mmCIF file of C-alpha atoms and ligand atoms in Angstrom:
data_model
loop_
_atom_site.group_PDB
_atom_site.id
_atom_site.type_symbol
_atom_site.label_atom_id
_atom_site.label_comp_id
_atom_site.label_asym_id
_atom_site.label_seq_id
_atom_site.Cartn_x
_atom_site.Cartn_y
_atom_site.Cartn_z
ATOM 1 C CA MET G 1 12.727 131.613 -78.785
ATOM 2 C CA LYS G 2 9.662 132.079 -76.618
ATOM 3 C CA PHE G 3 7.804 128.916 -75.385
ATOM 4 C CA SER G 4 4.104 129.003 -74.550
ATOM 5 C CA PRO G 5 3.296 129.132 -70.693
ATOM 6 C CA LYS G 6 1.637 125.657 -71.111
ATOM 7 C CA PHE G 7 4.865 124.246 -72.720
ATOM 8 C CA SER G 8 7.061 125.765 -69.906
ATOM 9 C CA VAL G 9 4.855 124.180 -67.170
ATOM 10 C CA ARG G 10 5.017 120.730 -68.907
ATOM 11 C CA PHE G 11 8.919 121.132 -69.508
ATOM 12 C CA ASN G 12 9.668 122.121 -65.863
ATOM 13 C CA ALA G 13 7.231 119.306 -64.649
ATOM 14 C CA LEU G 14 9.363 116.862 -66.746
ATOM 15 C CA LEU G 15 12.556 118.227 -65.495
ATOM 16 C CA PHE G 16 11.270 117.718 -61.939
ATOM 17 C CA ALA G 17 10.189 114.094 -62.647
ATOM 18 C CA VAL G 18 13.599 113.380 -64.181
ATOM 19 C CA ALA G 19 15.461 114.807 -61.329
ATOM 20 C CA ALA G 20 13.128 113.015 -58.826
ATOM 21 C CA VAL G 21 13.831 109.676 -60.412
ATOM 22 C CA SER G 22 17.456 110.146 -60.762
ATOM 23 C CA LEU G 23 17.635 111.295 -56.958
ATOM 24 C CA ASN G 24 15.539 108.191 -55.976
ATOM 25 C CA LEU G 25 17.856 105.914 -58.151
ATOM 26 C CA GLU G 26 20.810 107.538 -56.495
ATOM 27 C CA ALA G 27 19.225 107.058 -53.021
ATOM 28 C CA ARG G 28 18.314 103.540 -53.874
ATOM 29 C CA ALA G 29 21.795 102.889 -55.190
ATOM 30 C CA ASP G 30 23.171 103.899 -51.728
ATOM 31 C CA ALA G 31 20.541 101.811 -49.817
ATOM 32 C CA PRO G 32 22.045 98.920 -48.077
ATOM 33 C CA ILE G 33 21.295 95.361 -48.988
ATOM 34 C CA VAL G 34 19.121 93.935 -46.285
ATOM 35 C CA ILE G 35 19.620 90.430 -45.175
ATOM 36 C CA LYS G 36 16.827 89.147 -42.695
ATOM 37 C CA PHE G 37 18.420 86.426 -40.489
ATOM 38 C CA SER G 38 15.591 84.685 -38.664
ATOM 39 C CA HIS G 39 16.094 82.015 -35.808
ATOM 40 C CA VAL G 40 14.364 80.364 -33.114
ATOM 41 C CA VAL G 41 16.462 80.452 -30.080
ATOM 42 C CA ALA G 42 17.405 83.122 -27.502
ATOM 43 C CA SER G 43 20.213 85.715 -28.342
ATOM 44 C CA ASP G 44 22.155 84.391 -25.377
ATOM 45 C CA THR G 45 22.839 80.971 -27.053
ATOM 46 C CA PRO G 46 25.662 79.623 -29.176
ATOM 47 C CA LYS G 47 23.578 80.218 -32.319
ATOM 48 C CA GLY G 48 22.259 83.543 -31.140
ATOM 49 C CA LYS G 49 25.703 84.831 -30.297
ATOM 50 C CA ALA G 50 27.151 83.466 -33.663
ATOM 51 C CA ALA G 51 24.403 85.421 -35.473
ATOM 52 C CA GLU G 52 25.203 88.513 -33.852
ATOM 53 C CA ARG G 53 28.968 88.043 -34.733
ATOM 54 C CA PHE G 54 28.090 87.313 -38.187
ATOM 55 C CA LYS G 55 26.143 90.774 -38.351
ATOM 56 C CA GLU G 56 29.097 92.585 -36.916
ATOM 57 C CA LEU G 57 31.825 90.989 -39.249
ATOM 58 C CA ALA G 58 29.429 91.142 -42.426
ATOM 59 C CA GLU G 59 28.575 94.982 -41.981
ATOM 60 C CA ARG G 60 32.110 95.815 -41.241
ATOM 61 C CA ALA G 61 33.359 93.714 -44.141
ATOM 62 C CA THR G 62 30.937 95.178 -46.675
ATOM 63 C CA LYS G 63 31.414 98.755 -45.279
ATOM 64 C CA GLY G 64 27.717 99.076 -44.488
ATOM 65 C CA ARG G 65 26.515 97.975 -48.008
ATOM 66 C CA VAL G 66 24.890 94.945 -46.308
ATOM 67 C CA LYS G 67 22.698 95.255 -43.158
ATOM 68 C CA ILE G 68 21.873 92.204 -41.334
ATOM 69 C CA GLU G 69 18.631 92.221 -39.570
ATOM 70 C CA ILE G 70 18.507 89.462 -36.745
ATOM 71 C CA TYR G 71 15.059 88.100 -35.637
ATOM 72 C CA PRO G 72 15.711 85.790 -32.738
ATOM 73 C CA ASN G 73 13.303 83.608 -30.521
ATOM 74 C CA SER G 74 10.771 82.777 -33.472
ATOM 75 C CA GLN G 75 9.881 86.572 -33.546
ATOM 76 C CA LEU G 76 9.657 86.620 -37.272
ATOM 77 C CA TYR G 77 9.186 82.976 -38.202
ATOM 78 C CA LYS G 78 8.566 79.775 -36.233
ATOM 79 C CA ASP G 79 9.991 76.287 -37.036
ATOM 80 C CA LYS G 80 7.076 75.282 -39.129
ATOM 81 C CA ASP G 81 7.239 78.632 -41.441
ATOM 82 C CA GLU G 82 10.923 79.507 -41.594
ATOM 83 C CA LEU G 83 11.955 76.898 -44.411
ATOM 84 C CA GLU G 84 9.180 77.902 -46.663
ATOM 85 C CA ALA G 85 9.622 81.641 -46.036
ATOM 86 C CA LEU G 86 13.318 81.323 -47.001
ATOM 87 C CA GLN G 87 12.457 79.258 -50.272
ATOM 88 C CA LEU G 88 10.058 82.175 -51.029
ATOM 89 C CA GLY G 89 12.665 84.914 -50.479
ATOM 90 C CA ALA G 90 10.575 86.406 -47.550
ATOM 91 C CA VAL G 91 13.671 86.043 -45.417
ATOM 92 C CA GLN G 92 17.183 85.656 -46.660
ATOM 93 C CA MET G 93 19.040 83.740 -43.892
ATOM 94 C CA LEU G 94 18.359 80.926 -41.319
ATOM 95 C CA ALA G 95 20.129 78.511 -39.227
ATOM 96 C CA PRO G 96 17.817 75.635 -38.661
ATOM 97 C CA SER G 97 18.860 72.646 -36.441
ATOM 98 C CA LEU G 98 20.064 69.714 -38.712
ATOM 99 C CA ALA G 99 17.059 67.721 -37.340
ATOM 100 C CA LYS G 100 14.751 69.979 -39.332
ATOM 101 C CA PHE G 101 15.701 69.204 -42.905
ATOM 102 C CA SER G 102 13.741 66.064 -43.724
ATOM 103 C CA PRO G 103 10.609 67.871 -44.289
ATOM 104 C CA LEU G 104 12.465 69.237 -47.386
ATOM 105 C CA GLY G 105 13.104 65.797 -48.442
ATOM 106 C CA LEU G 106 16.709 65.660 -47.245
ATOM 107 C CA ARG G 107 16.552 62.755 -45.034
ATOM 108 C CA GLU G 108 20.408 62.288 -44.969
ATOM 109 C CA PHE G 109 20.640 65.345 -42.636
ATOM 110 C CA GLU G 110 19.184 62.994 -39.876
ATOM 111 C CA VAL G 111 22.527 61.306 -39.695
ATOM 112 C CA PHE G 112 23.478 63.914 -37.239
ATOM 113 C CA ASP G 113 20.550 62.790 -35.042
ATOM 114 C CA LEU G 114 21.669 59.192 -34.472
ATOM 115 C CA PRO G 115 22.317 58.421 -30.886
ATOM 116 C CA TYR G 116 25.987 58.447 -29.855
ATOM 117 C CA ILE G 117 27.191 58.730 -33.688
ATOM 118 C CA PHE G 118 30.009 61.358 -32.648
ATOM 119 C CA PRO G 119 32.290 60.110 -29.809
ATOM 120 C CA THR G 120 34.018 63.546 -29.628
ATOM 121 C CA LYS G 121 33.495 67.015 -31.156
ATOM 122 C CA GLU G 122 36.738 66.397 -33.088
ATOM 123 C CA VAL G 123 34.835 63.668 -35.112
ATOM 124 C CA LEU G 124 31.956 65.929 -35.600
ATOM 125 C CA TYR G 125 34.017 68.946 -36.855
ATOM 126 C CA ARG G 126 35.827 66.507 -39.301
ATOM 127 C CA ILE G 127 32.384 65.644 -40.694
ATOM 128 C CA THR G 128 30.986 69.134 -40.867
ATOM 129 C CA GLU G 129 34.177 70.747 -42.129
ATOM 130 C CA GLY G 130 35.047 67.797 -44.486
ATOM 131 C CA PRO G 131 33.719 66.255 -47.704
ATOM 132 C CA ILE G 132 30.756 64.721 -46.015
ATOM 133 C CA GLY G 133 29.482 68.052 -44.772
ATOM 134 C CA LYS G 134 30.128 69.717 -48.147
ATOM 135 C CA GLU G 135 28.230 66.928 -49.918
ATOM 136 C CA LEU G 136 25.324 67.453 -47.574
ATOM 137 C CA LEU G 137 25.233 71.213 -48.009
ATOM 138 C CA ASP G 138 25.403 70.857 -51.735
ATOM 139 C CA LYS G 139 22.105 68.744 -51.676
ATOM 140 C CA LEU G 140 20.323 71.952 -50.556
ATOM 141 C CA GLN G 141 20.861 73.613 -54.005
ATOM 142 C CA SER G 142 17.990 71.688 -55.540
ATOM 143 C CA LYS G 143 15.706 73.122 -53.026
ATOM 144 C CA GLY G 144 16.514 76.699 -53.835
ATOM 145 C CA ILE G 145 18.797 76.990 -50.855
ATOM 146 C CA THR G 146 22.448 77.646 -50.498
ATOM 147 C CA GLY G 147 24.149 76.025 -47.408
ATOM 148 C CA LEU G 148 26.977 78.324 -46.225
ATOM 149 C CA ALA G 149 28.172 76.680 -43.073
ATOM 150 C CA PHE G 150 27.661 74.399 -39.997
ATOM 151 C CA TRP G 151 27.431 75.974 -36.557
ATOM 152 C CA ASP G 152 27.948 73.823 -33.539
ATOM 153 C CA ASN G 153 25.595 73.660 -30.436
ATOM 154 C CA GLY G 154 26.328 70.460 -28.452
ATOM 155 C CA PHE G 155 25.484 67.168 -27.080
ATOM 156 C CA LYS G 156 21.768 66.892 -25.708
ATOM 157 C CA VAL G 157 20.600 66.124 -22.141
ATOM 158 C CA MET G 158 17.124 64.579 -21.347
ATOM 159 C CA SER G 159 14.599 66.268 -18.945
ATOM 160 C CA ALA G 160 11.288 65.176 -17.529
ATOM 161 C CA ASN G 161 8.905 65.193 -14.521
ATOM 162 C CA ARG G 162 10.806 62.061 -13.110
ATOM 163 C CA PRO G 163 14.260 60.997 -12.934
ATOM 164 C CA LEU G 164 15.394 59.364 -16.168
ATOM 165 C CA ARG G 165 18.238 57.140 -15.220
ATOM 166 C CA VAL G 166 17.594 53.702 -17.269
ATOM 167 C CA PRO G 167 15.433 53.086 -20.199
ATOM 168 C CA ALA G 168 12.639 51.709 -18.161
ATOM 169 C CA ASP G 169 12.067 55.230 -16.727
ATOM 170 C CA PHE G 170 11.005 56.498 -20.210
ATOM 171 C CA LYS G 171 7.971 54.100 -20.390
ATOM 172 C CA ASN G 172 4.866 56.004 -21.695
ATOM 173 C CA GLN G 173 6.743 59.331 -21.266
ATOM 174 C CA LYS G 174 5.476 61.852 -23.938
ATOM 175 C CA MET G 175 8.741 63.459 -24.992
ATOM 176 C CA ARG G 176 8.963 66.346 -27.413
ATOM 177 C CA ILE G 177 11.187 66.068 -30.367
ATOM 178 C CA GLN G 178 12.211 67.944 -33.433
ATOM 179 C CA PRO G 179 10.739 66.713 -36.801
ATOM 180 C CA SER G 180 13.253 63.896 -37.335
ATOM 181 C CA LYS G 181 12.417 60.267 -37.858
ATOM 182 C CA VAL G 182 15.565 59.311 -36.190
ATOM 183 C CA LEU G 183 14.454 61.176 -32.980
ATOM 184 C CA GLU G 184 11.139 59.470 -33.307
ATOM 185 C CA ALA G 185 12.828 56.054 -33.445
ATOM 186 C CA GLN G 186 15.120 57.061 -30.612
ATOM 187 C CA MET G 187 12.473 58.008 -28.114
ATOM 188 C CA ARG G 188 10.397 54.733 -29.243
ATOM 189 C CA ALA G 189 13.598 52.530 -28.479
ATOM 190 C CA LEU G 190 13.593 53.990 -25.077
ATOM 191 C CA GLY G 191 9.959 53.233 -24.510
ATOM 192 C CA ALA G 192 8.706 56.810 -24.728
ATOM 193 C CA ILE G 193 5.996 58.423 -26.835
ATOM 194 C CA PRO G 194 7.609 60.887 -29.179
ATOM 195 C CA GLN G 195 5.763 64.206 -29.882
ATOM 196 C CA VAL G 196 7.021 66.513 -32.715
ATOM 197 C CA LEU G 197 6.452 70.161 -31.748
ATOM 198 C CA GLY G 198 7.957 73.526 -32.780
ATOM 199 C CA PHE G 199 10.708 74.925 -30.584
ATOM 200 C CA SER G 200 8.496 77.950 -29.570
ATOM 201 C CA GLU G 201 5.698 75.582 -28.339
ATOM 202 C CA VAL G 202 7.973 73.602 -26.031
ATOM 203 C CA TYR G 203 7.712 75.529 -22.878
ATOM 204 C CA GLN G 204 3.914 75.845 -23.143
ATOM 205 C CA ALA G 205 3.720 72.167 -23.947
ATOM 206 C CA LEU G 206 5.545 71.213 -20.830
ATOM 207 C CA GLN G 207 3.368 73.542 -18.725
ATOM 208 C CA SER G 208 0.129 72.111 -19.908
ATOM 209 C CA GLY G 209 1.473 68.558 -19.682
ATOM 210 C CA VAL G 210 0.915 68.004 -23.498
ATOM 211 C CA VAL G 211 4.554 66.430 -23.252
ATOM 212 C CA ASP G 212 6.203 65.149 -20.008
ATOM 213 C CA GLY G 213 9.916 65.797 -21.013
ATOM 214 C CA THR G 214 12.144 66.961 -23.894
ATOM 215 C CA GLU G 215 15.853 66.759 -25.048
ATOM 216 C CA ASN G 216 18.082 69.649 -25.787
ATOM 217 C CA PRO G 217 21.701 71.032 -25.214
ATOM 218 C CA PRO G 218 21.766 72.745 -21.903
ATOM 219 C CA SER G 219 21.960 76.283 -23.587
ATOM 220 C CA ASN G 220 18.642 75.713 -24.916
ATOM 221 C CA PHE G 221 17.017 74.143 -21.736
ATOM 222 C CA TYR G 222 18.345 77.271 -19.669
ATOM 223 C CA THR G 223 17.537 80.148 -21.978
ATOM 224 C CA GLN G 224 14.097 78.697 -22.518
ATOM 225 C CA LYS G 225 13.658 78.503 -18.670
ATOM 226 C CA MET G 226 12.686 74.838 -18.989
ATOM 227 C CA TYR G 227 14.068 74.424 -15.336
ATOM 228 C CA GLU G 228 10.881 76.035 -14.188
ATOM 229 C CA LEU G 229 8.833 73.016 -15.443
ATOM 230 C CA GLN G 230 11.398 70.194 -15.509
ATOM 231 C CA PRO G 231 12.250 68.933 -12.062
ATOM 232 C CA HIS G 232 14.810 66.205 -13.389
ATOM 233 C CA LEU G 233 17.586 66.646 -16.036
ATOM 234 C CA THR G 234 20.027 63.626 -16.895
ATOM 235 C CA VAL G 235 23.307 64.569 -18.395
ATOM 236 C CA SER G 236 22.977 61.821 -21.012
ATOM 237 C CA ASN G 237 24.764 63.398 -23.878
ATOM 238 C CA HIS G 238 23.053 60.755 -26.108
ATOM 239 C CA GLY G 239 22.816 62.768 -29.250
ATOM 240 C CA TYR G 240 23.957 65.934 -31.034
ATOM 241 C CA LEU G 241 22.281 69.275 -32.014
ATOM 242 C CA GLY G 242 23.928 71.451 -34.483
ATOM 243 C CA TYR G 243 22.998 73.818 -37.391
ATOM 244 C CA ALA G 244 23.248 74.495 -41.028
ATOM 245 C CA VAL G 245 23.370 78.218 -41.922
ATOM 246 C CA ILE G 246 21.448 78.581 -45.145
ATOM 247 C CA VAL G 247 20.412 81.381 -47.379
ATOM 248 C CA ASN G 248 17.798 81.827 -50.337
ATOM 249 C CA ARG G 249 19.827 80.607 -53.173
ATOM 250 C CA LYS G 250 18.482 83.170 -55.951
ATOM 251 C CA PHE G 251 19.101 85.882 -53.468
ATOM 252 C CA TRP G 252 22.709 84.749 -52.750
ATOM 253 C CA GLU G 253 23.580 84.245 -56.468
ATOM 254 C CA GLY G 254 22.041 87.646 -57.239
ATOM 255 C CA LEU G 255 24.448 89.532 -54.830
ATOM 256 C CA PRO G 256 27.201 91.584 -56.570
ATOM 257 C CA GLY G 257 30.268 89.282 -56.607
ATOM 258 C CA GLY G 258 32.574 91.415 -54.392
ATOM 259 C CA ILE G 259 29.827 91.566 -51.719
ATOM 260 C CA ARG G 260 29.307 87.832 -51.794
ATOM 261 C CA VAL G 261 33.141 87.206 -51.313
ATOM 262 C CA GLU G 262 33.074 89.393 -48.336
ATOM 263 C CA LEU G 263 30.020 87.809 -46.718
ATOM 264 C CA GLU G 264 31.742 84.562 -47.307
ATOM 265 C CA GLY G 265 34.724 85.578 -45.330
ATOM 266 C CA ALA G 266 32.527 87.035 -42.522
ATOM 267 C CA MET G 267 30.693 83.692 -42.308
ATOM 268 C CA ARG G 268 33.988 81.637 -42.163
ATOM 269 C CA GLU G 269 34.912 83.923 -39.158
ATOM 270 C CA ALA G 270 31.521 83.632 -37.642
ATOM 271 C CA THR G 271 31.775 79.905 -37.832
ATOM 272 C CA LEU G 272 35.057 79.660 -36.180
ATOM 273 C CA TYR G 273 33.483 81.779 -33.314
ATOM 274 C CA ALA G 274 30.309 79.678 -33.248
ATOM 275 C CA ASN G 275 32.431 76.454 -32.854
ATOM 276 C CA ALA G 276 34.881 78.072 -30.334
ATOM 277 C CA ILE G 277 32.069 79.226 -27.789
ATOM 278 C CA ALA G 278 29.643 76.288 -27.993
ATOM 279 C CA GLN G 279 30.926 74.099 -25.433
ATOM 280 C CA THR G 280 31.528 76.939 -23.015
ATOM 281 C CA GLU G 281 28.243 78.250 -23.526
ATOM 282 C CA ASN G 282 26.712 74.840 -22.686
ATOM 283 C CA ASP G 283 28.798 74.307 -19.744
ATOM 284 C CA ARG G 284 27.927 77.846 -18.532
ATOM 285 C CA ALA G 285 24.220 77.017 -18.921
ATOM 286 C CA MET G 286 24.619 73.766 -16.991
ATOM 287 C CA GLU G 287 26.030 75.564 -14.043
ATOM 288 C CA ALA G 288 23.272 78.159 -14.243
ATOM 289 C CA ILE G 289 20.709 75.216 -14.274
ATOM 290 C CA ARG G 290 22.352 73.854 -11.147
ATOM 291 C CA LYS G 291 22.182 77.298 -9.518
ATOM 292 C CA THR G 292 18.392 77.610 -9.924
ATOM 293 C CA GLY G 293 17.971 74.677 -7.533
ATOM 294 C CA LYS G 294 14.811 73.985 -9.624
ATOM 295 C CA THR G 295 16.014 70.975 -11.507
ATOM 296 C CA ALA G 296 17.740 67.957 -10.032
ATOM 297 C CA VAL G 297 20.935 67.134 -12.280
ATOM 298 C CA HIS G 298 21.505 63.409 -12.630
ATOM 299 C CA GLN G 299 24.700 61.762 -13.724
ATOM 300 C CA LEU G 300 24.446 58.332 -15.275
ATOM 301 C CA SER G 301 26.597 55.463 -13.855
ATOM 302 C CA ASP G 302 28.854 53.456 -16.371
ATOM 303 C CA LYS G 303 26.206 50.730 -16.054
ATOM 304 C CA GLU G 304 23.336 53.032 -16.705
ATOM 305 C CA LYS G 305 25.324 54.449 -19.718
ATOM 306 C CA GLU G 306 25.716 51.105 -21.077
ATOM 307 C CA ALA G 307 21.840 50.307 -20.691
ATOM 308 C CA TRP G 308 21.102 53.563 -22.652
ATOM 309 C CA ARG G 309 23.527 52.394 -25.603
ATOM 310 C CA ALA G 310 22.192 49.041 -25.569
ATOM 311 C CA ALA G 311 18.575 50.470 -25.929
ATOM 312 C CA LEU G 312 19.700 52.825 -28.626
ATOM 313 C CA ALA G 313 22.063 50.791 -30.744
ATOM 314 C CA PRO G 314 19.166 49.243 -32.980
ATOM 315 C CA VAL G 315 18.333 52.770 -34.141
ATOM 316 C CA HIS G 316 21.361 52.936 -36.406
ATOM 317 C CA ARG G 317 20.398 49.786 -38.304
ATOM 318 C CA GLU G 318 16.601 50.850 -38.337
ATOM 319 C CA MET G 319 17.473 54.103 -40.035
ATOM 320 C CA GLU G 320 20.027 52.784 -42.454
ATOM 321 C CA ALA G 321 17.398 52.672 -45.254
ATOM 322 C CA ARG G 322 16.182 56.091 -44.606
ATOM 323 C CA ILE G 323 19.512 57.930 -44.096
ATOM 324 C CA GLY G 324 21.777 55.861 -46.361
ATOM 325 C CA ARG G 325 23.934 52.920 -45.253
ATOM 326 C CA ASP G 326 27.008 54.297 -46.957
ATOM 327 C CA LEU G 327 26.465 57.794 -45.256
ATOM 328 C CA ILE G 328 26.432 56.189 -41.760
ATOM 329 C CA ALA G 329 29.480 53.992 -42.584
ATOM 330 C CA ALA G 330 31.431 56.981 -43.657
ATOM 331 C CA VAL G 331 30.691 58.719 -40.468
ATOM 332 C CA ASN G 332 31.457 55.621 -38.361
ATOM 333 C CA ARG G 333 34.870 55.248 -40.288
ATOM 334 C CA GLU G 334 35.667 58.807 -39.082
ATOM 335 C CA ALA G 335 34.661 57.949 -35.613
ATOM 336 C CA ALA G 336 36.652 54.779 -35.748
ATOM 337 C CA ARG G 337 39.815 56.732 -36.686
ATOM 338 C CA ASP G 338 39.543 58.474 -33.173
ATOM 339 C CA VAL G 339 38.960 55.269 -31.231
ATOM 340 C CA ALA G 340 42.025 53.656 -32.874
ATOM 341 C CA LYS G 341 44.036 56.889 -31.963
ATOM 342 C CA GLU G 342 42.827 56.708 -28.401
ATOM 343 C CA ALA G 343 43.596 52.973 -28.061
ATOM 344 C CA ALA G 344 47.026 53.410 -29.512
ATOM 345 C CA LYS G 345 47.807 55.907 -26.524
ATOM 346 C CA LYS G 346 46.817 53.235 -23.994
ATOM 347 C CA PRO G 347 49.473 50.786 -22.719
ATOM 348 C CA ALA G 348 48.930 47.305 -24.481
ATOM 349 C CA ALA G 349 47.672 45.752 -21.301
ATOM 350 C CA LEU G 350 44.606 48.256 -21.036
ATOM 351 C CA ILE G 351 43.456 48.096 -24.743
ATOM 352 C CA GLY G 352 39.890 47.092 -25.011
ATOM 353 C CA ARG G 353 38.983 48.201 -21.462
HETATM 354 C C1 LIG S 401 14.894 72.538 -31.163
HETATM 355 O O1 LIG S 401 13.907 72.835 -31.861
HETATM 356 O O2 LIG S 401 14.970 72.037 -30.080
HETATM 357 C C2 LIG S 401 16.245 73.243 -31.506
HETATM 358 O O3 LIG S 401 16.366 72.885 -32.920
HETATM 359 C C3 LIG S 401 16.177 74.688 -31.376
HETATM 360 C C4 LIG S 401 17.410 75.347 -31.906
HETATM 361 O O4 LIG S 401 17.394 75.843 -33.008
HETATM 362 O O5 LIG S 401 18.424 75.069 -31.241
#
């Protein structure tokens, strides 16, 4: 059967189109699923290193079917944009500080910001790895977010242009904080003036005098070169800074089941790694800060520590209505278990000292 030249041309064109589409589909079928992981700190920090470890584990576990693209140091999104970008699906994964969730309406996360709420890291891990932590992550679902894990960083130090040894030293000092009402109350309780700024703006704000001081774990203070601008640092350990690793819920639930299970396994391993390195990374950073010789490092006497605790104690009660009295009480019960355990180790004569 002979076909007209016109028919043959059209038929060949159709064949070519079908072949192109199927090749493209085949190619697309092999294209890796890309997870953009954006964060605001340097790569050489607990969070930065944990993100890299997750990348390594996730790409190995999924045999390359998933590609993790990490964007550190606010390269892709800054504090103020990252949560919205995640909810819109413009980025798939973040690990914001726990002090940055109240703008989503999740005020309970500010329990982590309460001064001295965690007497030890063991108490902290019992919270983040236990029912309280799970309940907090579950609250993210209603915001289109799935909470995957908590990653540790550490206890915060305070820095300024003057020594901060007693609360009176904070008077009228403009202190940068994260967007947390608890941290606002903390700075006011010390007599300072709180100033909410994005993490990527802190260096510039310290340099220009917009703020006089700030707080962060040593790993952030060092990797952001704040020692160049802050002649005094007090090893106060007055509060905690950690992270929740979160993903866009629709994206996560849309992943092929097998892949999601493999990513969950990689996240579990990366979390163990994150928590294992956090303290060492901060101790290393503290040593490096001392070595710069640019920041005087102040240790508080017992008397000075007591003065800080007395000044900051009212913040817990002041924030009960905002965070939830039951939640604060539940965390304090966990903390009390440790205090009781410690007391039981002491000879009777020394209990209460
Ligand atoms: C800050 O804004 O000070 C920290 O949350 C930065 C970070 O993510 O550790």
